[in-house]
Short mmCIF file of N, CA and C in Angstrom, two decimals:
data_model
loop_
_atom_site.label_atom_id
_atom_site.label_comp_id
_atom_site.label_asym_id
_atom_site.label_seq_id
_atom_site.Cartn_x
_atom_site.Cartn_y
_atom_site.Cartn_z
N UNK A 2 13.53 21.08 -15.19
CA UNK A 2 12.65 19.97 -14.93
C UNK A 2 13.29 18.98 -13.97
N UNK A 3 14.63 18.89 -14.01
CA UNK A 3 15.35 17.98 -13.14
C UNK A 3 15.11 18.31 -11.66
N UNK A 4 15.02 19.59 -11.33
CA UNK A 4 14.80 20.00 -9.95
C UNK A 4 13.43 19.55 -9.46
N UNK A 5 12.45 19.53 -10.34
CA UNK A 5 11.11 19.06 -9.98
C UNK A 5 11.15 17.60 -9.53
N UNK A 6 11.90 16.78 -10.25
CA UNK A 6 11.99 15.37 -9.89
C UNK A 6 12.82 15.17 -8.62
N UNK A 7 13.79 16.05 -8.37
CA UNK A 7 14.54 15.97 -7.12
C UNK A 7 13.65 16.34 -5.93
N UNK A 8 12.83 17.35 -6.10
CA UNK A 8 11.88 17.73 -5.04
C UNK A 8 10.89 16.59 -4.81
N UNK A 9 10.45 15.97 -5.88
CA UNK A 9 9.54 14.83 -5.75
C UNK A 9 10.21 13.66 -5.04
N UNK A 10 11.51 13.46 -5.27
CA UNK A 10 12.23 12.39 -4.57
C UNK A 10 12.25 12.66 -3.07
N UNK A 11 12.43 13.92 -2.69
CA UNK A 11 12.38 14.27 -1.26
C UNK A 11 10.97 14.04 -0.72
N UNK A 12 9.97 14.46 -1.46
CA UNK A 12 8.59 14.22 -1.05
C UNK A 12 8.32 12.73 -0.96
N UNK A 13 8.89 11.96 -1.86
CA UNK A 13 8.73 10.50 -1.86
C UNK A 13 9.26 9.91 -0.55
N UNK A 14 10.44 10.36 -0.13
CA UNK A 14 11.00 9.89 1.13
C UNK A 14 10.09 10.24 2.30
N UNK A 15 9.56 11.46 2.30
CA UNK A 15 8.64 11.86 3.37
C UNK A 15 7.37 11.02 3.36
N UNK A 16 6.86 10.71 2.18
CA UNK A 16 5.67 9.85 2.07
C UNK A 16 5.97 8.47 2.64
N UNK A 17 7.14 7.94 2.35
CA UNK A 17 7.51 6.63 2.88
C UNK A 17 7.59 6.65 4.40
N UNK A 18 8.19 7.69 4.96
CA UNK A 18 8.30 7.79 6.42
C UNK A 18 6.92 7.98 7.06
N UNK A 19 6.09 8.82 6.45
CA UNK A 19 4.74 9.03 6.96
C UNK A 19 3.95 7.74 6.91
N UNK A 20 4.17 6.94 5.87
CA UNK A 20 3.48 5.65 5.76
C UNK A 20 3.87 4.74 6.92
N UNK A 21 5.15 4.63 7.21
CA UNK A 21 5.59 3.79 8.32
C UNK A 21 5.04 4.29 9.65
N UNK A 22 5.10 5.59 9.87
CA UNK A 22 4.60 6.17 11.12
C UNK A 22 3.10 5.97 11.24
N UNK A 23 2.38 6.16 10.15
CA UNK A 23 0.92 6.01 10.17
C UNK A 23 0.52 4.57 10.45
N UNK A 24 1.17 3.62 9.80
CA UNK A 24 0.84 2.21 10.04
C UNK A 24 1.11 1.85 11.50
N UNK A 25 2.23 2.31 12.04
CA UNK A 25 2.53 2.03 13.45
C UNK A 25 1.52 2.71 14.37
N UNK A 26 1.20 3.97 14.11
CA UNK A 26 0.27 4.70 14.96
C UNK A 26 -1.12 4.07 14.94
N UNK A 27 -1.63 3.82 13.76
CA UNK A 27 -2.96 3.21 13.65
C UNK A 27 -2.95 1.82 14.26
N UNK A 28 -1.88 1.08 14.03
CA UNK A 28 -1.79 -0.26 14.60
C UNK A 28 -1.83 -0.26 16.11
N UNK A 29 -1.10 0.66 16.73
CA UNK A 29 -1.08 0.72 18.19
C UNK A 29 -2.37 1.26 18.79
N UNK A 30 -2.98 2.23 18.14
CA UNK A 30 -4.11 2.92 18.78
C UNK A 30 -5.48 2.40 18.39
N UNK A 31 -5.62 1.82 17.22
CA UNK A 31 -6.95 1.46 16.73
C UNK A 31 -7.26 -0.03 16.80
N UNK A 32 -6.30 -0.84 17.18
CA UNK A 32 -6.52 -2.27 17.30
C UNK A 32 -6.36 -2.69 18.76
N UNK A 33 -6.95 -3.80 19.11
CA UNK A 33 -6.85 -4.31 20.48
C UNK A 33 -5.75 -5.35 20.55
N UNK A 34 -5.29 -5.58 21.77
CA UNK A 34 -4.24 -6.56 22.03
C UNK A 34 -4.69 -7.94 21.58
N UNK A 35 -3.95 -8.75 21.01
CA UNK A 35 -2.55 -8.72 20.57
C UNK A 35 -2.38 -8.20 19.15
N UNK A 36 -3.48 -7.90 18.46
CA UNK A 36 -3.39 -7.43 17.09
C UNK A 36 -2.67 -6.08 17.00
N UNK A 37 -2.75 -5.27 18.05
CA UNK A 37 -2.08 -3.98 18.00
C UNK A 37 -0.56 -4.13 17.96
N UNK A 38 -0.04 -5.17 18.62
CA UNK A 38 1.40 -5.40 18.57
C UNK A 38 1.83 -5.83 17.17
N UNK A 39 1.03 -6.68 16.55
CA UNK A 39 1.32 -7.11 15.19
C UNK A 39 1.27 -5.92 14.23
N UNK A 40 0.20 -5.15 14.29
CA UNK A 40 0.02 -4.03 13.36
C UNK A 40 0.95 -2.86 13.69
N UNK A 41 1.30 -2.68 14.96
CA UNK A 41 2.11 -1.53 15.34
C UNK A 41 3.61 -1.76 15.27
N UNK A 42 4.03 -3.02 15.36
CA UNK A 42 5.47 -3.31 15.35
C UNK A 42 5.88 -4.13 14.14
N UNK A 43 5.25 -5.27 13.96
CA UNK A 43 5.71 -6.19 12.92
C UNK A 43 5.41 -5.72 11.50
N UNK A 44 4.26 -5.14 11.29
CA UNK A 44 3.93 -4.68 9.93
C UNK A 44 4.85 -3.54 9.48
N UNK A 45 5.11 -2.51 10.30
CA UNK A 45 6.07 -1.49 9.85
C UNK A 45 7.48 -2.04 9.62
N UNK A 46 7.90 -3.00 10.45
CA UNK A 46 9.22 -3.60 10.24
C UNK A 46 9.23 -4.37 8.93
N UNK A 47 8.18 -5.13 8.65
CA UNK A 47 8.10 -5.88 7.39
C UNK A 47 8.10 -4.92 6.19
N UNK A 48 7.37 -3.83 6.30
CA UNK A 48 7.34 -2.84 5.21
C UNK A 48 8.74 -2.26 5.00
N UNK A 49 9.42 -1.92 6.08
CA UNK A 49 10.77 -1.36 5.99
C UNK A 49 11.73 -2.33 5.32
N UNK A 50 11.68 -3.60 5.73
CA UNK A 50 12.58 -4.60 5.16
C UNK A 50 12.29 -4.81 3.68
N UNK A 51 11.02 -4.95 3.33
CA UNK A 51 10.66 -5.14 1.92
C UNK A 51 11.11 -3.94 1.09
N UNK A 52 10.86 -2.75 1.63
CA UNK A 52 11.22 -1.53 0.88
C UNK A 52 12.73 -1.44 0.71
N UNK A 53 13.49 -1.72 1.75
CA UNK A 53 14.95 -1.57 1.66
C UNK A 53 15.57 -2.63 0.75
N UNK A 54 14.99 -3.82 0.69
CA UNK A 54 15.56 -4.87 -0.16
C UNK A 54 15.11 -4.72 -1.61
N UNK A 55 13.83 -4.47 -1.82
CA UNK A 55 13.27 -4.53 -3.17
C UNK A 55 13.07 -3.18 -3.85
N UNK A 56 12.97 -2.11 -3.09
CA UNK A 56 12.52 -0.85 -3.67
C UNK A 56 13.56 0.28 -3.64
N UNK A 57 14.52 0.21 -2.75
CA UNK A 57 15.48 1.30 -2.61
C UNK A 57 16.25 1.51 -3.91
N UNK A 58 16.45 2.77 -4.30
CA UNK A 58 17.10 3.04 -5.59
C UNK A 58 18.49 2.44 -5.75
N UNK A 59 19.25 2.35 -4.68
CA UNK A 59 20.62 1.81 -4.78
C UNK A 59 20.72 0.37 -4.30
N UNK A 60 19.61 -0.29 -4.10
CA UNK A 60 19.62 -1.68 -3.65
C UNK A 60 20.12 -2.59 -4.76
N UNK A 61 21.03 -3.51 -4.43
CA UNK A 61 21.49 -4.45 -5.46
C UNK A 61 20.41 -5.45 -5.88
N UNK A 62 19.38 -5.60 -5.05
CA UNK A 62 18.30 -6.55 -5.34
C UNK A 62 17.02 -5.86 -5.80
N UNK A 63 17.14 -4.65 -6.31
CA UNK A 63 15.95 -3.90 -6.71
C UNK A 63 15.18 -4.64 -7.80
N UNK A 64 13.89 -4.74 -7.59
CA UNK A 64 13.05 -5.48 -8.54
C UNK A 64 12.70 -4.58 -9.72
N UNK A 65 12.12 -5.18 -10.74
CA UNK A 65 11.74 -4.44 -11.93
C UNK A 65 10.56 -3.51 -11.69
N UNK A 66 10.27 -2.73 -12.69
CA UNK A 66 9.24 -1.69 -12.57
C UNK A 66 7.87 -2.27 -12.22
N UNK A 67 7.47 -3.32 -12.87
CA UNK A 67 6.15 -3.90 -12.61
C UNK A 67 6.02 -4.39 -11.17
N UNK A 68 7.04 -5.06 -10.66
CA UNK A 68 7.00 -5.54 -9.28
C UNK A 68 7.06 -4.38 -8.29
N UNK A 69 7.82 -3.32 -8.62
CA UNK A 69 7.85 -2.14 -7.74
C UNK A 69 6.47 -1.51 -7.65
N UNK A 70 5.79 -1.41 -8.78
CA UNK A 70 4.45 -0.83 -8.77
C UNK A 70 3.50 -1.70 -7.95
N UNK A 71 3.62 -3.01 -8.10
CA UNK A 71 2.76 -3.91 -7.32
C UNK A 71 3.04 -3.79 -5.82
N UNK A 72 4.31 -3.73 -5.44
CA UNK A 72 4.66 -3.58 -4.02
C UNK A 72 4.16 -2.25 -3.49
N UNK A 73 4.29 -1.18 -4.28
CA UNK A 73 3.78 0.12 -3.85
C UNK A 73 2.28 0.09 -3.65
N UNK A 74 1.57 -0.54 -4.56
CA UNK A 74 0.11 -0.62 -4.42
C UNK A 74 -0.26 -1.36 -3.15
N UNK A 75 0.45 -2.43 -2.84
CA UNK A 75 0.16 -3.20 -1.63
C UNK A 75 0.47 -2.39 -0.39
N UNK A 76 1.66 -1.80 -0.32
CA UNK A 76 2.07 -1.09 0.89
C UNK A 76 1.24 0.18 1.08
N UNK A 77 1.18 1.02 0.06
CA UNK A 77 0.44 2.27 0.21
C UNK A 77 -1.06 2.02 0.28
N UNK A 78 -1.52 0.98 -0.40
CA UNK A 78 -2.94 0.62 -0.31
C UNK A 78 -3.31 0.15 1.09
N UNK A 79 -2.43 -0.64 1.72
CA UNK A 79 -2.67 -1.07 3.10
C UNK A 79 -2.76 0.13 4.03
N UNK A 80 -1.82 1.05 3.89
CA UNK A 80 -1.84 2.24 4.73
C UNK A 80 -3.09 3.08 4.47
N UNK A 81 -3.43 3.26 3.22
CA UNK A 81 -4.62 4.05 2.90
C UNK A 81 -5.88 3.37 3.42
N UNK A 82 -5.95 2.05 3.31
CA UNK A 82 -7.09 1.31 3.85
C UNK A 82 -7.19 1.51 5.36
N UNK A 83 -6.04 1.45 6.05
CA UNK A 83 -6.05 1.65 7.50
C UNK A 83 -6.52 3.06 7.84
N UNK A 84 -6.07 4.05 7.09
CA UNK A 84 -6.49 5.42 7.34
C UNK A 84 -7.99 5.58 7.09
N UNK A 85 -8.45 5.04 5.96
CA UNK A 85 -9.87 5.18 5.60
C UNK A 85 -10.79 4.50 6.62
N UNK A 86 -10.43 3.31 7.08
CA UNK A 86 -11.33 2.56 7.96
C UNK A 86 -11.16 2.91 9.43
N UNK A 87 -9.97 3.29 9.84
CA UNK A 87 -9.71 3.50 11.26
C UNK A 87 -9.58 4.96 11.67
N UNK A 88 -9.37 5.86 10.72
CA UNK A 88 -9.17 7.27 11.09
C UNK A 88 -10.23 8.16 10.44
N UNK A 89 -9.94 8.61 9.22
CA UNK A 89 -10.80 9.58 8.56
C UNK A 89 -10.83 9.34 7.07
N UNK A 90 -11.99 9.44 6.50
CA UNK A 90 -12.13 9.26 5.06
C UNK A 90 -11.43 10.40 4.32
N UNK A 91 -11.57 11.61 4.79
CA UNK A 91 -10.94 12.75 4.12
C UNK A 91 -9.42 12.64 4.13
N UNK A 92 -8.87 12.28 5.27
CA UNK A 92 -7.42 12.12 5.36
C UNK A 92 -6.97 10.99 4.45
N UNK A 93 -7.74 9.91 4.39
CA UNK A 93 -7.41 8.79 3.51
C UNK A 93 -7.43 9.17 2.05
N UNK A 94 -8.38 9.98 1.65
CA UNK A 94 -8.46 10.42 0.26
C UNK A 94 -7.28 11.32 -0.07
N UNK A 95 -6.95 12.24 0.82
CA UNK A 95 -5.80 13.13 0.59
C UNK A 95 -4.52 12.32 0.50
N UNK A 96 -4.34 11.39 1.43
CA UNK A 96 -3.16 10.52 1.41
C UNK A 96 -3.09 9.75 0.09
N UNK A 97 -4.19 9.17 -0.33
CA UNK A 97 -4.20 8.40 -1.57
C UNK A 97 -3.86 9.24 -2.78
N UNK A 98 -4.38 10.44 -2.86
CA UNK A 98 -4.10 11.33 -3.99
C UNK A 98 -2.63 11.73 -3.99
N UNK A 99 -2.10 12.11 -2.82
CA UNK A 99 -0.69 12.53 -2.73
C UNK A 99 0.22 11.37 -3.11
N UNK A 100 -0.06 10.18 -2.57
CA UNK A 100 0.77 9.02 -2.89
C UNK A 100 0.67 8.66 -4.37
N UNK A 101 -0.51 8.70 -4.93
CA UNK A 101 -0.68 8.38 -6.34
C UNK A 101 0.07 9.34 -7.25
N UNK A 102 -0.09 10.63 -7.02
CA UNK A 102 0.61 11.62 -7.85
C UNK A 102 2.12 11.51 -7.66
N UNK A 103 2.54 11.29 -6.42
CA UNK A 103 3.97 11.15 -6.14
C UNK A 103 4.55 9.93 -6.84
N UNK A 104 3.83 8.83 -6.83
CA UNK A 104 4.31 7.61 -7.49
C UNK A 104 4.42 7.80 -8.99
N UNK A 105 3.45 8.46 -9.58
CA UNK A 105 3.50 8.73 -11.03
C UNK A 105 4.71 9.59 -11.36
N UNK A 106 4.92 10.65 -10.60
CA UNK A 106 6.07 11.52 -10.84
C UNK A 106 7.39 10.78 -10.62
N UNK A 107 7.45 9.93 -9.59
CA UNK A 107 8.68 9.19 -9.31
C UNK A 107 9.01 8.24 -10.44
N UNK A 108 8.01 7.57 -10.98
CA UNK A 108 8.28 6.63 -12.07
C UNK A 108 8.61 7.34 -13.36
N UNK A 109 8.03 8.50 -13.59
CA UNK A 109 8.41 9.30 -14.76
C UNK A 109 9.86 9.77 -14.61
N UNK A 110 10.21 10.26 -13.42
CA UNK A 110 11.57 10.70 -13.16
C UNK A 110 12.58 9.57 -13.30
N UNK A 111 12.23 8.37 -12.82
CA UNK A 111 13.10 7.21 -12.98
C UNK A 111 13.31 6.89 -14.44
N UNK A 112 12.25 7.01 -15.21
CA UNK A 112 12.36 6.71 -16.64
C UNK A 112 13.21 7.70 -17.39
N UNK A 113 13.15 8.97 -16.99
CA UNK A 113 13.90 10.01 -17.69
C UNK A 113 15.35 10.09 -17.22
N UNK A 114 15.53 10.15 -15.90
CA UNK A 114 16.86 10.43 -15.34
C UNK A 114 17.52 9.22 -14.70
N UNK A 115 16.87 8.08 -14.67
CA UNK A 115 17.44 6.93 -13.98
C UNK A 115 16.98 6.90 -12.55
N UNK A 116 17.33 5.85 -11.84
CA UNK A 116 16.80 5.65 -10.49
C UNK A 116 17.55 6.38 -9.41
N UNK A 117 18.70 6.95 -9.69
CA UNK A 117 19.47 7.63 -8.64
C UNK A 117 19.53 9.12 -8.92
N UNK A 118 18.47 9.83 -8.53
CA UNK A 118 18.42 11.27 -8.76
C UNK A 118 19.38 11.99 -7.88
#
């Protein structure tokens, strides 16, 4: 069972990177100037900083479980909203399901094995 949570941790990292790339891509291509610079550059940087300070497993400032879940809902929800409204509903639904299942598995794995798999 431990290997399943390790594979999910790798998938989790890929989901995080895809989220940053998607927010930047949608921001640059689907918004007009100057909003595209904000959505394509500043929002991914803000997401990266928030994630590295508050969410990273080895961060000394890692927040508690409830705040991590709230931050995940905000970040992944923003990305899913951008996908749903600016790209494709089907892609948005698939993204939302993958992120939701991945988050559930990650939190179960954190509860069983700790945060550093």
